[in-house]
Amino acid sequence: METCSRTEAGETVYSTRRSILGVEDRNLEDALFAFKLGEVASYVKPFGSGHINDTYAVYLGDGAGTLSYVIQRINTEVFKKPQEVMENIFGVTEYLRARILARGGDADRETLNYIKTKTGAPYFEDADGGPWRCYNYIPDSVCIESVRTPKDFYNSGKSFGAFLRELENYPAETLHETIEKFHDTRKRLRDFETALERDVWDRARTCKPETAFVQAHARDCAVLMDLLEQGRLPLRVTHNDTKLNNILFDKDTGEGLCVIDLDTIMPGLALNDYGDSIRFGASTAREDEPDLEKVHFDLELFEAYTKGYLETAGSALTDMEKEYLPWGAKMMTLECGIRFLTDYLQGDTYFKVTHSTHNLERARTQFKLVSEMEAHWEEMGAIVKKYSMTEG
Ligand code: ADP
Ligand code: GN1
Ligand code: MG
C-alpha cells in the first residue's frame, strides 16, 4: 500500500491508513486522529489556493469517498498566537450560528462549523508545534478563483456586505488583533522602505520601476489611516481578507453562501473589506498574471460588486464611508502591491510562491490596477454615488 501517490490529475493524495502512520506527513496524520478522523478518513489531499495556511480536503468512505472535512495547519509565521485566532473564530462563528438559527436559516451551510479535538481543544498542536484546526466541508458549495460573470461578483458583494451587517453588534472589544496593524498602510510603507534599505537578497535593482511607483504614492498611504485617527471613519468588525476565494457559493443557485478564512476578523475599516474584494475581483486577470497586457481594472465588475455591497451594507455605512469607497479600492490594491513587493525584497518569507519572481509579478498586477483606477477615478465615484442613492 503506497502512502503517498498521485491521481491521474496529478494531485498528491495521502493515504491515512493506520498501518502506514508516520511515513509521509506524521503531523497531518496525527492531526486527523486528534479530530477523530484518522480511523474513518479514506484519503486526504491538498486543497484550495490560499497564500497562507496549509489546507487539506478530507474524504470519508469507500472508493472516491465524499469530501467531508477541511483540515488546516495554521501558519505560525503569520499568526503568532493561534490560540487567539481560534478564540476569535469560535466567538464569531458561534455568534453567527445563533443569528442564522434565530431567523430559521441553515446554520450548517451559512457559517463554518469548526470542530474540537478529542480533548475538547479548539486546535491540535502537533509534535513540531504546528497548530491544526478542522471544520466541516459544506456540501454543494463552490469556491471560485475568478469571476465567471458579473453576477458572481454582484453576489459576493451582497455576501460581504451582509457579513458586515451580521457583525454590526458583535462585541469588537473581545476580538484579538491577530496580526498587528494588518491594514495600517502607513506601516506597510515603512516596512517596504526598511526592506528596500536592507535589500538582503540584492533584488532592489530588479524592481526599480515598482519601487518608484510606491514612492510616488507614499502620500496616499496615509489617507484612510488619517481619517480613522481623526474619527471621521468608524472602526467596525471586519473580515479584512475579502478576496473572492474566501467565500463559498451555492453550487445550484450561484448565491453567496458562506464567508470563510476568518483568521483576520478584527476591528477595521469597512472600506478595506470593500476595497480588497475590488482589488482581487474587478480585474480581468489573475493576481499573479505575468503578462500585464492582460491585466485591466474592469469597471463593469466594479459596478456589479458595488451594487451588491451597497444593497446589503449601504444603510449601515456613513456618508463619509460611501464617499471614500473608491479610496478603499485603490488603497487595498496599493497596499497589497506594497506587501508583495516587500516580500519579494525580503526573500519570499510571507506569501507562498512557486518561483522567485512570483511576488514581483503579483506586485506589478496590483500597481497596474491602481494606475487604471486612477484613470477611471471619476467614473468610480459616479458608480458609487449611483448605488449610494438607490440602496434600501
Ligand atoms: P488561507 O489563509 O491559506 O487563504 P483559507 O481558509 O482561505 O486559508 O483556505 C484556503 C483555500 O482553501 C480557500 O481559498 C479555498 O480555495 C479552499 N477552501 C477552504 N475551505 C473550503 C471549503 N469549505 N470549500 C471549498 N474550498 C475551500
Ligand atoms: C492572503 O490567506 P489568503 O490567501 O486568503 C493574505 C491577504 C492578501 C492575499 C493576497 C493573512 O490571503 O492579506 O490580501 O493573500 N492573508 C494574510 O492574495 O496575510
Ligand atoms: Mg484564504
GROMACS .gro file of C-alpha atoms and ligand atoms in nm:
model
  439
    1MET     CA    1   0.000   0.000   0.000
    2GLU     CA    2   0.151   0.330  -0.105
    3THR     CA    3   0.144   0.605   0.149
    4CYS     CA    4   0.157   0.891  -0.091
    5SER     CA    5   0.052   0.868  -0.452
    6ARG     CA    6  -0.060   1.079  -0.743
    7THR     CA    7  -0.402   1.074  -0.902
    8GLU     CA    8  -0.446   1.086  -1.277
    9ALA     CA    9  -0.495   1.461  -1.244
   10GLY     CA   10  -0.151   1.480  -1.086
   11GLU     CA   11  -0.271   1.560  -0.734
   12THR     CA   12  -0.084   1.426  -0.437
   13VAL     CA   13  -0.300   1.202  -0.225
   14TYR     CA   14  -0.207   1.090   0.123
   15SER     CA   15  -0.343   0.763   0.244
   16THR     CA   16  -0.441   0.774   0.609
   17ARG     CA   17  -0.437   0.400   0.679
   18ARG     CA   18  -0.322   0.334   1.032
   19SER     CA   19  -0.072   0.079   0.905
   20ILE     CA   20   0.127   0.349   0.730
   21LEU     CA   21   0.118   0.611   1.004
   22GLY     CA   22   0.427   0.818   1.029
   23VAL     CA   23   0.563   0.761   0.681
   24GLU     CA   24   0.466   1.073   0.485
   25ASP     CA   25   0.339   1.354   0.699
   26ARG     CA   26   0.324   1.237   1.055
   27ASN     CA   27   0.189   1.567   1.176
   28LEU     CA   28  -0.102   1.565   0.932
   29GLU     CA   29  -0.187   1.211   1.030
   30ASP     CA   30  -0.170   1.290   1.400
   31ALA     CA   31  -0.398   1.587   1.344
   32LEU     CA   32  -0.651   1.365   1.169
   33PHE     CA   33  -0.654   1.129   1.465
   34ALA     CA   34  -0.678   1.418   1.708
   35PHE     CA   35  -1.000   1.525   1.534
   36LYS     CA   36  -1.129   1.163   1.535
   37LEU     CA   37  -1.090   1.137   1.159
   38GLY     CA   38  -0.789   0.906   1.143
   39GLU     CA   39  -0.992   0.585   1.159
   40VAL     CA   40  -1.257   0.693   0.911
   41ALA     CA   41  -1.075   0.904   0.653
   42SER     CA   42  -1.018   0.731   0.321
   43TYR     CA   43  -0.778   0.989   0.185
   44VAL     CA   44  -0.659   1.344   0.221
   45LYS     CA   45  -0.530   1.582  -0.042
   46PRO     CA   46  -0.403   1.941  -0.058
   47PHE     CA   47  -0.689   2.179  -0.117
   48GLY     CA   48  -0.756   2.532  -0.237
   49SER     CA   49  -0.517   2.810  -0.325
   50GLY     CA   50  -0.476   3.022  -0.014
   51HIS     CA   51  -0.143   3.200   0.023
   52ILE     CA   52  -0.104   3.144   0.396
   53ASN     CA   53  -0.222   2.821   0.559
   54ASP     CA   54  -0.176   2.457   0.455
   55THR     CA   55  -0.522   2.332   0.366
   56TYR     CA   56  -0.628   1.970   0.304
   57ALA     CA   57  -0.957   1.813   0.199
   58VAL     CA   58  -1.053   1.504   0.398
   59TYR     CA   59  -1.258   1.235   0.222
   60LEU     CA   60  -1.457   0.972   0.407
   61GLY     CA   61  -1.598   0.643   0.283
   62ASP     CA   62  -1.510   0.392   0.016
   63GLY     CA   63  -1.398   0.444  -0.341
   64ALA     CA   64  -1.374   0.809  -0.441
   65GLY     CA   65  -1.515   0.890  -0.097
   66THR     CA   66  -1.701   1.205  -0.001
   67LEU     CA   67  -1.532   1.532   0.075
   68SER     CA   68  -1.642   1.583   0.433
   69TYR     CA   69  -1.390   1.791   0.629
   70VAL     CA   70  -1.126   2.054   0.576
   71ILE     CA   71  -0.817   2.038   0.794
   72GLN     CA   72  -0.565   2.322   0.808
   73ARG     CA   73  -0.226   2.387   0.957
   74ILE     CA   74  -0.223   2.749   1.070
   75ASN     CA   75   0.081   2.939   0.950
   76THR     CA   76   0.257   3.043   1.270
   77GLU     CA   77   0.499   3.274   1.091
   78VAL     CA   78   0.193   3.484   1.010
   79PHE     CA   79  -0.028   3.409   1.310
   80LYS     CA   80   0.197   3.414   1.614
   81LYS     CA   81  -0.084   3.336   1.858
   82PRO     CA   82  -0.304   3.059   1.715
   83GLN     CA   83  -0.494   3.037   2.043
   84GLU     CA   84  -0.617   3.393   1.988
   85VAL     CA   85  -0.701   3.328   1.624
   86MET     CA   86  -0.916   3.034   1.727
   87GLU     CA   87  -1.084   3.229   2.008
   88ASN     CA   88  -1.188   3.491   1.754
   89ILE     CA   89  -1.311   3.226   1.512
   90PHE     CA   90  -1.512   3.028   1.766
   91GLY     CA   91  -1.657   3.351   1.907
   92VAL     CA   92  -1.766   3.480   1.568
   93THR     CA   93  -1.893   3.153   1.420
   94GLU     CA   94  -2.098   3.075   1.733
   95TYR     CA   95  -2.244   3.424   1.724
   96LEU     CA   96  -2.329   3.389   1.354
   97ARG     CA   97  -2.473   3.043   1.408
   98ALA     CA   98  -2.715   3.173   1.673
   99ARG     CA   99  -2.831   3.453   1.446
  100ILE     CA  100  -2.879   3.224   1.147
  101LEU     CA  101  -3.080   2.976   1.356
  102ALA     CA  102  -3.290   3.257   1.503
  103ARG     CA  103  -3.406   3.358   1.157
  104GLY     CA  104  -3.468   2.999   1.051
  105GLY     CA  105  -3.160   2.973   0.829
  106ASP     CA  106  -2.937   2.672   0.772
  107ALA     CA  107  -2.650   2.726   1.015
  108ASP     CA  108  -2.459   2.424   0.883
  109ARG     CA  109  -2.428   2.588   0.542
  110GLU     CA  110  -2.420   2.959   0.611
  111THR     CA  111  -2.126   2.964   0.850
  112LEU     CA  112  -1.828   2.738   0.911
  113ASN     CA  113  -1.867   2.475   1.178
  114TYR     CA  114  -1.530   2.424   1.348
  115ILE     CA  115  -1.492   2.104   1.541
  116LYS     CA  116  -1.294   2.047   1.859
  117THR     CA  117  -1.030   1.786   1.921
  118LYS     CA  118  -1.082   1.465   2.120
  119THR     CA  119  -0.970   1.657   2.426
  120GLY     CA  120  -1.211   1.944   2.361
  121ALA     CA  121  -0.944   2.188   2.243
  122PRO     CA  122  -1.012   2.437   1.960
  123TYR     CA  123  -0.699   2.320   1.777
  124PHE     CA  124  -0.442   2.043   1.789
  125GLU     CA  125  -0.072   2.115   1.833
  126ASP     CA  126   0.149   1.863   1.654
  127ALA     CA  127   0.487   1.732   1.768
  128ASP     CA  128   0.660   2.026   1.596
  129GLY     CA  129   0.426   2.283   1.749
  130GLY     CA  130   0.216   2.320   1.434
  131PRO     CA  131  -0.144   2.416   1.515
  132TRP     CA  132  -0.417   2.229   1.324
  133ARG     CA  133  -0.786   2.306   1.307
  134CYS     CA  134  -1.074   2.137   1.135
  135TYR     CA  135  -1.416   2.224   1.003
  136ASN     CA  136  -1.699   2.052   0.820
  137TYR     CA  137  -1.688   2.079   0.444
  138ILE     CA  138  -2.007   2.247   0.326
  139PRO     CA  139  -2.172   2.020   0.070
  140ASP     CA  140  -2.288   2.158  -0.264
  141SER     CA  141  -2.071   2.466  -0.233
  142VAL     CA  142  -1.817   2.601  -0.478
  143CYS     CA  143  -1.515   2.821  -0.430
  144ILE     CA  144  -1.407   3.021  -0.736
  145GLU     CA  145  -1.075   3.186  -0.817
  146SER     CA  146  -1.201   3.441  -1.068
  147VAL     CA  147  -1.539   3.581  -1.157
  148ARG     CA  148  -1.717   3.395  -1.433
  149THR     CA  149  -1.985   3.659  -1.485
  150PRO     CA  150  -2.057   3.997  -1.320
  151LYS     CA  151  -2.339   3.817  -1.139
  152ASP     CA  152  -2.083   3.617  -0.936
  153PHE     CA  153  -1.921   3.934  -0.826
  154TYR     CA  154  -2.252   4.102  -0.750
  155ASN     CA  155  -2.340   3.801  -0.533
  156SER     CA  156  -2.009   3.818  -0.348
  157GLY     CA  157  -2.067   4.190  -0.287
  158LYS     CA  158  -2.403   4.109  -0.136
  159SER     CA  159  -2.249   3.843   0.088
  160PHE     CA  160  -1.961   4.052   0.217
  161GLY     CA  161  -2.199   4.343   0.273
  162ALA     CA  162  -2.433   4.115   0.464
  163PHE     CA  163  -2.138   3.984   0.666
  164LEU     CA  164  -2.063   4.339   0.781
  165ARG     CA  165  -2.425   4.383   0.886
  166GLU     CA  166  -2.434   4.048   1.068
  167LEU     CA  167  -2.142   4.152   1.284
  168GLU     CA  168  -2.256   4.509   1.337
  169ASN     CA  169  -2.327   4.450   1.707
  170TYR     CA  170  -2.057   4.192   1.775
  171PRO     CA  171  -1.854   4.297   2.081
  172ALA     CA  172  -1.546   4.426   1.898
  173GLU     CA  173  -1.351   4.465   2.224
  174THR     CA  174  -1.347   4.085   2.268
  175LEU     CA  175  -1.158   4.035   1.942
  176HIS     CA  176  -0.783   3.981   1.946
  177GLU     CA  177  -0.570   4.166   1.694
  178THR     CA  178  -0.442   3.852   1.520
  179ILE     CA  179  -0.197   4.042   1.302
  180GLU     CA  180  -0.083   4.370   1.445
  181LYS     CA  181  -0.156   4.675   1.229
  182PHE     CA  182  -0.270   4.445   0.949
  183HIS     CA  183  -0.415   4.717   0.729
  184ASP     CA  184  -0.213   5.010   0.857
  185THR     CA  185  -0.093   5.116   0.514
  186ARG     CA  186   0.149   5.371   0.660
  187LYS     CA  187   0.323   5.089   0.845
  188ARG     CA  188   0.319   4.872   0.531
  189LEU     CA  189   0.501   5.156   0.356
  190ARG     CA  190   0.759   5.182   0.636
  191ASP     CA  191   0.815   4.805   0.622
  192PHE     CA  192   0.871   4.836   0.249
  193GLU     CA  193   1.123   5.117   0.298
  194THR     CA  194   1.313   4.909   0.553
  195ALA     CA  195   1.318   4.608   0.321
  196LEU     CA  196   1.442   4.829   0.038
  197GLU     CA  197   1.715   4.979   0.252
  198ARG     CA  198   1.838   4.639   0.367
  199ASP     CA  199   1.794   4.472   0.030
  200VAL     CA  200   1.916   4.144   0.178
  201TRP     CA  201   1.862   3.943  -0.139
  202ASP     CA  202   2.010   4.204  -0.376
  203ARG     CA  203   1.676   4.229  -0.553
  204ALA     CA  204   1.621   4.606  -0.535
  205ARG     CA  205   1.799   4.653  -0.866
  206THR     CA  206   1.540   4.424  -1.029
  207CYS     CA  207   1.235   4.624  -0.920
  208LYS     CA  208   1.320   4.989  -0.977
  209PRO     CA  209   1.000   5.090  -1.166
  210GLU     CA  210   0.786   4.922  -0.898
  211THR     CA  211   0.985   5.094  -0.623
  212ALA     CA  212   0.935   5.428  -0.796
  213PHE     CA  213   0.563   5.357  -0.817
  214VAL     CA  214   0.540   5.301  -0.442
  215GLN     CA  215   0.744   5.611  -0.368
  216ALA     CA  216   0.522   5.821  -0.594
  217HIS     CA  217   0.221   5.700  -0.395
  218ALA     CA  218   0.370   5.743  -0.048
  219ARG     CA  219   0.129   6.018   0.048
  220ASP     CA  220  -0.176   5.810  -0.045
  221CYS     CA  221  -0.078   5.554   0.216
  222ALA     CA  222  -0.182   5.790   0.494
  223VAL     CA  223  -0.524   5.898   0.363
  224LEU     CA  224  -0.751   5.640   0.526
  225MET     CA  225  -0.543   5.600   0.842
  226ASP     CA  226  -0.559   5.976   0.894
  227LEU     CA  227  -0.937   5.978   0.857
  228LEU     CA  228  -0.964   5.693   1.105
  229GLU     CA  229  -0.745   5.872   1.358
  230GLN     CA  230  -0.944   6.191   1.315
  231GLY     CA  231  -1.259   5.993   1.399
  232ARG     CA  232  -1.405   6.062   1.056
  233LEU     CA  233  -1.419   5.694   0.960
  234PRO     CA  234  -1.554   5.440   1.214
  235LEU     CA  235  -1.391   5.119   1.327
  236ARG     CA  236  -1.614   4.819   1.267
  237VAL     CA  237  -1.584   4.442   1.296
  238THR     CA  238  -1.444   4.348   0.958
  239HIS     CA  239  -1.315   4.041   0.779
  240ASN     CA  240  -1.000   4.202   0.640
  241ASP     CA  241  -0.930   3.941   0.370
  242THR     CA  242  -1.231   3.955   0.142
  243LYS     CA  243  -1.099   3.808  -0.177
  244LEU     CA  244  -1.324   3.606  -0.397
  245ASN     CA  245  -1.182   3.269  -0.293
  246ASN     CA  246  -1.268   3.344   0.069
  247ILE     CA  247  -1.635   3.295   0.000
  248LEU     CA  248  -1.830   2.984  -0.088
  249PHE     CA  249  -2.115   2.997  -0.339
  250ASP     CA  250  -2.416   2.769  -0.353
  251LYS     CA  251  -2.348   2.521  -0.631
  252ASP     CA  252  -2.706   2.535  -0.759
  253THR     CA  253  -2.817   2.894  -0.714
  254GLY     CA  254  -2.479   3.070  -0.751
  255GLU     CA  255  -2.568   3.286  -0.450
  256GLY     CA  256  -2.301   3.362  -0.190
  257LEU     CA  257  -2.338   3.104   0.084
  258CYS     CA  258  -2.071   3.130   0.345
  259VAL     CA  259  -1.775   3.357   0.419
  260ILE     CA  260  -1.460   3.159   0.501
  261ASP     CA  261  -1.099   3.233   0.608
  262LEU     CA  262  -1.190   3.405   0.933
  263ASP     CA  263  -0.831   3.439   1.061
  264THR     CA  264  -0.821   3.814   1.028
  265ILE     CA  265  -1.158   3.913   1.170
  266MET     CA  266  -1.067   4.220   1.371
  267PRO     CA  267  -1.180   4.577   1.419
  268GLY     CA  268  -1.108   4.755   1.092
  269LEU     CA  269  -1.244   4.978   0.818
  270ALA     CA  270  -1.543   4.872   0.609
  271LEU     CA  271  -1.360   5.039   0.321
  272ASN     CA  272  -1.085   4.781   0.346
  273ASP     CA  273  -1.324   4.489   0.308
  274TYR     CA  274  -1.494   4.652   0.014
  275GLY     CA  275  -1.160   4.751  -0.136
  276ASP     CA  276  -0.992   4.412  -0.103
  277SER     CA  277  -1.278   4.247  -0.291
  278ILE     CA  278  -1.246   4.500  -0.572
  279ARG     CA  279  -0.868   4.458  -0.582
  280PHE     CA  280  -0.893   4.086  -0.643
  281GLY     CA  281  -1.220   4.050  -0.831
  282ALA     CA  282  -1.253   4.357  -1.054
  283SER     CA  283  -0.951   4.257  -1.257
  284THR     CA  284  -0.951   4.094  -1.598
  285ALA     CA  285  -0.663   3.867  -1.497
  286ARG     CA  286  -0.528   3.660  -1.213
  287GLU     CA  287  -0.349   3.830  -0.926
  288ASP     CA  288  -0.022   3.678  -1.048
  289GLU     CA  289  -0.067   3.716  -1.423
  290PRO     CA  290   0.284   3.780  -1.562
  291ASP     CA  291   0.157   3.936  -1.886
  292LEU     CA  292   0.048   4.284  -1.785
  293GLU     CA  293  -0.125   4.336  -2.120
  294LYS     CA  294  -0.394   4.107  -1.986
  295VAL     CA  295  -0.442   4.295  -1.660
  296HIS     CA  296  -0.710   4.561  -1.654
  297PHE     CA  297  -0.936   4.717  -1.397
  298ASP     CA  298  -1.288   4.628  -1.510
  299LEU     CA  299  -1.547   4.898  -1.443
  300GLU     CA  300  -1.837   4.667  -1.517
  301LEU     CA  301  -1.720   4.431  -1.245
  302PHE     CA  302  -1.657   4.726  -1.015
  303GLU     CA  303  -2.016   4.831  -1.067
  304ALA     CA  304  -2.154   4.481  -1.010
  305TYR     CA  305  -1.977   4.447  -0.674
  306THR     CA  306  -2.061   4.800  -0.565
  307LYS     CA  307  -2.428   4.741  -0.637
  308GLY     CA  308  -2.434   4.417  -0.437
  309TYR     CA  309  -2.231   4.553  -0.147
  310LEU     CA  310  -2.437   4.868  -0.110
  311GLU     CA  311  -2.763   4.676  -0.134
  312THR     CA  312  -2.677   4.488   0.183
  313ALA     CA  313  -2.432   4.711   0.370
  314GLY     CA  314  -2.534   5.052   0.240
  315SER     CA  315  -2.776   5.150   0.513
  316ALA     CA  316  -2.512   5.077   0.780
  317LEU     CA  317  -2.244   5.294   0.620
  318THR     CA  318  -2.193   5.663   0.690
  319ASP     CA  319  -2.191   5.916   0.406
  320MET     CA  320  -1.818   5.954   0.453
  321GLU     CA  321  -1.762   5.581   0.419
  322LYS     CA  322  -1.963   5.570   0.099
  323GLU     CA  323  -1.779   5.867  -0.043
  324TYR     CA  324  -1.445   5.701   0.025
  325LEU     CA  325  -1.529   5.359  -0.123
  326PRO     CA  326  -1.312   5.426  -0.431
  327TRP     CA  327  -1.030   5.510  -0.193
  328GLY     CA  328  -1.085   5.173  -0.024
  329ALA     CA  329  -1.039   5.001  -0.360
  330LYS     CA  330  -0.729   5.196  -0.451
  331MET     CA  331  -0.568   5.172  -0.109
  332MET     CA  332  -0.616   4.800  -0.066
  333THR     CA  333  -0.472   4.740  -0.411
  334LEU     CA  334  -0.177   4.968  -0.346
  335GLU     CA  335  -0.120   4.817  -0.001
  336CYS     CA  336  -0.131   4.462  -0.132
  337GLY     CA  337   0.114   4.552  -0.408
  338ILE     CA  338   0.344   4.705  -0.146
  339ARG     CA  339   0.318   4.388   0.064
  340PHE     CA  340   0.403   4.166  -0.234
  341LEU     CA  341   0.698   4.386  -0.325
  342THR     CA  342   0.820   4.392   0.035
  343ASP     CA  343   0.803   4.014   0.050
  344TYR     CA  344   0.992   3.993  -0.280
  345LEU     CA  345   1.269   4.211  -0.132
  346GLN     CA  346   1.274   4.006   0.187
  347GLY     CA  347   1.311   3.675   0.005
  348ASP     CA  348   0.951   3.547  -0.006
  349THR     CA  349   0.904   3.465   0.358
  350TYR     CA  350   0.534   3.552   0.389
  351PHE     CA  351   0.325   3.461   0.083
  352LYS     CA  352   0.351   3.116  -0.073
  353VAL     CA  353   0.539   3.138  -0.403
  354THR     CA  354   0.616   2.896  -0.683
  355HIS     CA  355   0.909   3.084  -0.837
  356SER     CA  356   1.149   3.359  -0.741
  357THR     CA  357   0.972   3.642  -0.926
  358HIS     CA  358   0.624   3.540  -0.817
  359ASN     CA  359   0.579   3.819  -0.564
  360LEU     CA  360   0.722   4.073  -0.807
  361GLU     CA  361   0.470   3.966  -1.070
  362ARG     CA  362   0.193   3.998  -0.816
  363ALA     CA  363   0.310   4.346  -0.719
  364ARG     CA  364   0.309   4.451  -1.085
  365THR     CA  365  -0.052   4.348  -1.140
  366GLN     CA  366  -0.158   4.543  -0.833
  367PHE     CA  367   0.021   4.859  -0.946
  368LYS     CA  368  -0.126   4.828  -1.295
  369LEU     CA  369  -0.472   4.809  -1.138
  370VAL     CA  370  -0.400   5.113  -0.920
  371SER     CA  371  -0.299   5.313  -1.228
  372GLU     CA  372  -0.616   5.216  -1.411
  373MET     CA  373  -0.829   5.302  -1.108
  374GLU     CA  374  -0.668   5.644  -1.108
  375ALA     CA  375  -0.751   5.679  -1.476
  376HIS     CA  376  -1.116   5.591  -1.404
  377TRP     CA  377  -1.146   5.779  -1.077
  378GLU     CA  378  -1.441   5.996  -1.176
  379GLU     CA  379  -1.636   5.702  -1.315
  380MET     CA  380  -1.574   5.504  -0.996
  381GLY     CA  381  -1.708   5.795  -0.793
  382ALA     CA  382  -2.016   5.822  -1.015
  383ILE     CA  383  -2.092   5.450  -0.981
  384VAL     CA  384  -2.061   5.461  -0.603
  385LYS     CA  385  -2.286   5.766  -0.594
  386LYS     CA  386  -2.547   5.600  -0.812
  387TYR     CA  387  -2.581   5.299  -0.580
  388SER     CA  388  -2.543   5.503  -0.263
  389MET     CA  389  -2.857   5.686  -0.356
  390THR     CA  390  -3.059   5.381  -0.452
  391GLU     CA  391  -2.965   5.148  -0.163
  392GLY     CA  392  -3.255   5.046   0.057
  393ADP     P1  393  -0.566   3.074   0.355
  393ADP     O1  394  -0.548   3.166   0.472
  393ADP     O2  395  -0.446   2.995   0.326
  393ADP     O3  396  -0.618   3.151   0.238
  393ADP     P2  397  -0.833   2.956   0.361
  393ADP     O4  398  -0.911   2.925   0.486
  393ADP     O5  399  -0.882   3.068   0.279
  393ADP     O6  400  -0.679   2.970   0.401
  393ADP     O7  401  -0.835   2.826   0.274
  393ADP     C1  402  -0.755   2.819   0.159
  393ADP     C2  403  -0.837   2.784   0.038
  393ADP     O8  404  -0.893   2.653   0.054
  393ADP     C3  405  -0.957   2.872   0.007
  393ADP     O9  406  -0.922   2.990  -0.061
  393ADP     C4  407  -1.037   2.779  -0.081
  393ADP    O10  408  -0.980   2.775  -0.211
  393ADP     C5  409  -1.014   2.644  -0.017
  393ADP     N1  410  -1.120   2.611   0.079
  393ADP     C6  411  -1.113   2.622   0.211
  393ADP     N2  412  -1.228   2.581   0.266
  393ADP     C7  413  -1.308   2.544   0.166
  393ADP     C8  414  -1.440   2.489   0.157
  393ADP     N3  415  -1.515   2.464   0.265
  393ADP     N4  416  -1.489   2.463   0.035
  393ADP     C9  417  -1.416   2.486  -0.075
  393ADP     N5  418  -1.292   2.536  -0.073
  393ADP    C10  419  -1.238   2.563   0.045
  394GN1     C1  420  -0.351   3.637   0.170
  394GN1     O1  421  -0.485   3.393   0.308
  394GN1     P1  422  -0.528   3.439   0.173
  394GN1     O2  423  -0.461   3.370   0.061
  394GN1     O3  424  -0.680   3.436   0.166
  394GN1     C2  425  -0.334   3.749   0.271
  394GN1     C3  426  -0.418   3.869   0.231
  394GN1     C4  427  -0.375   3.916   0.093
  394GN1     C5  428  -0.391   3.799  -0.004
  394GN1     C6  429  -0.340   3.834  -0.140
  394GN1     C7  430  -0.345   3.671   0.640
  394GN1     O4  431  -0.486   3.595   0.168
  394GN1     O5  432  -0.398   3.975   0.324
  394GN1     O6  433  -0.455   4.023   0.051
  394GN1     O7  434  -0.316   3.684   0.042
  394GN1     N1  435  -0.374   3.700   0.404
  394GN1     C8  436  -0.298   3.728   0.512
  394GN1     O8  437  -0.386   3.739  -0.229
  394GN1     O9  438  -0.196   3.796   0.506
  395MG      MG  439  -0.795   3.244   0.205
   0.00000   0.00000   0.00000
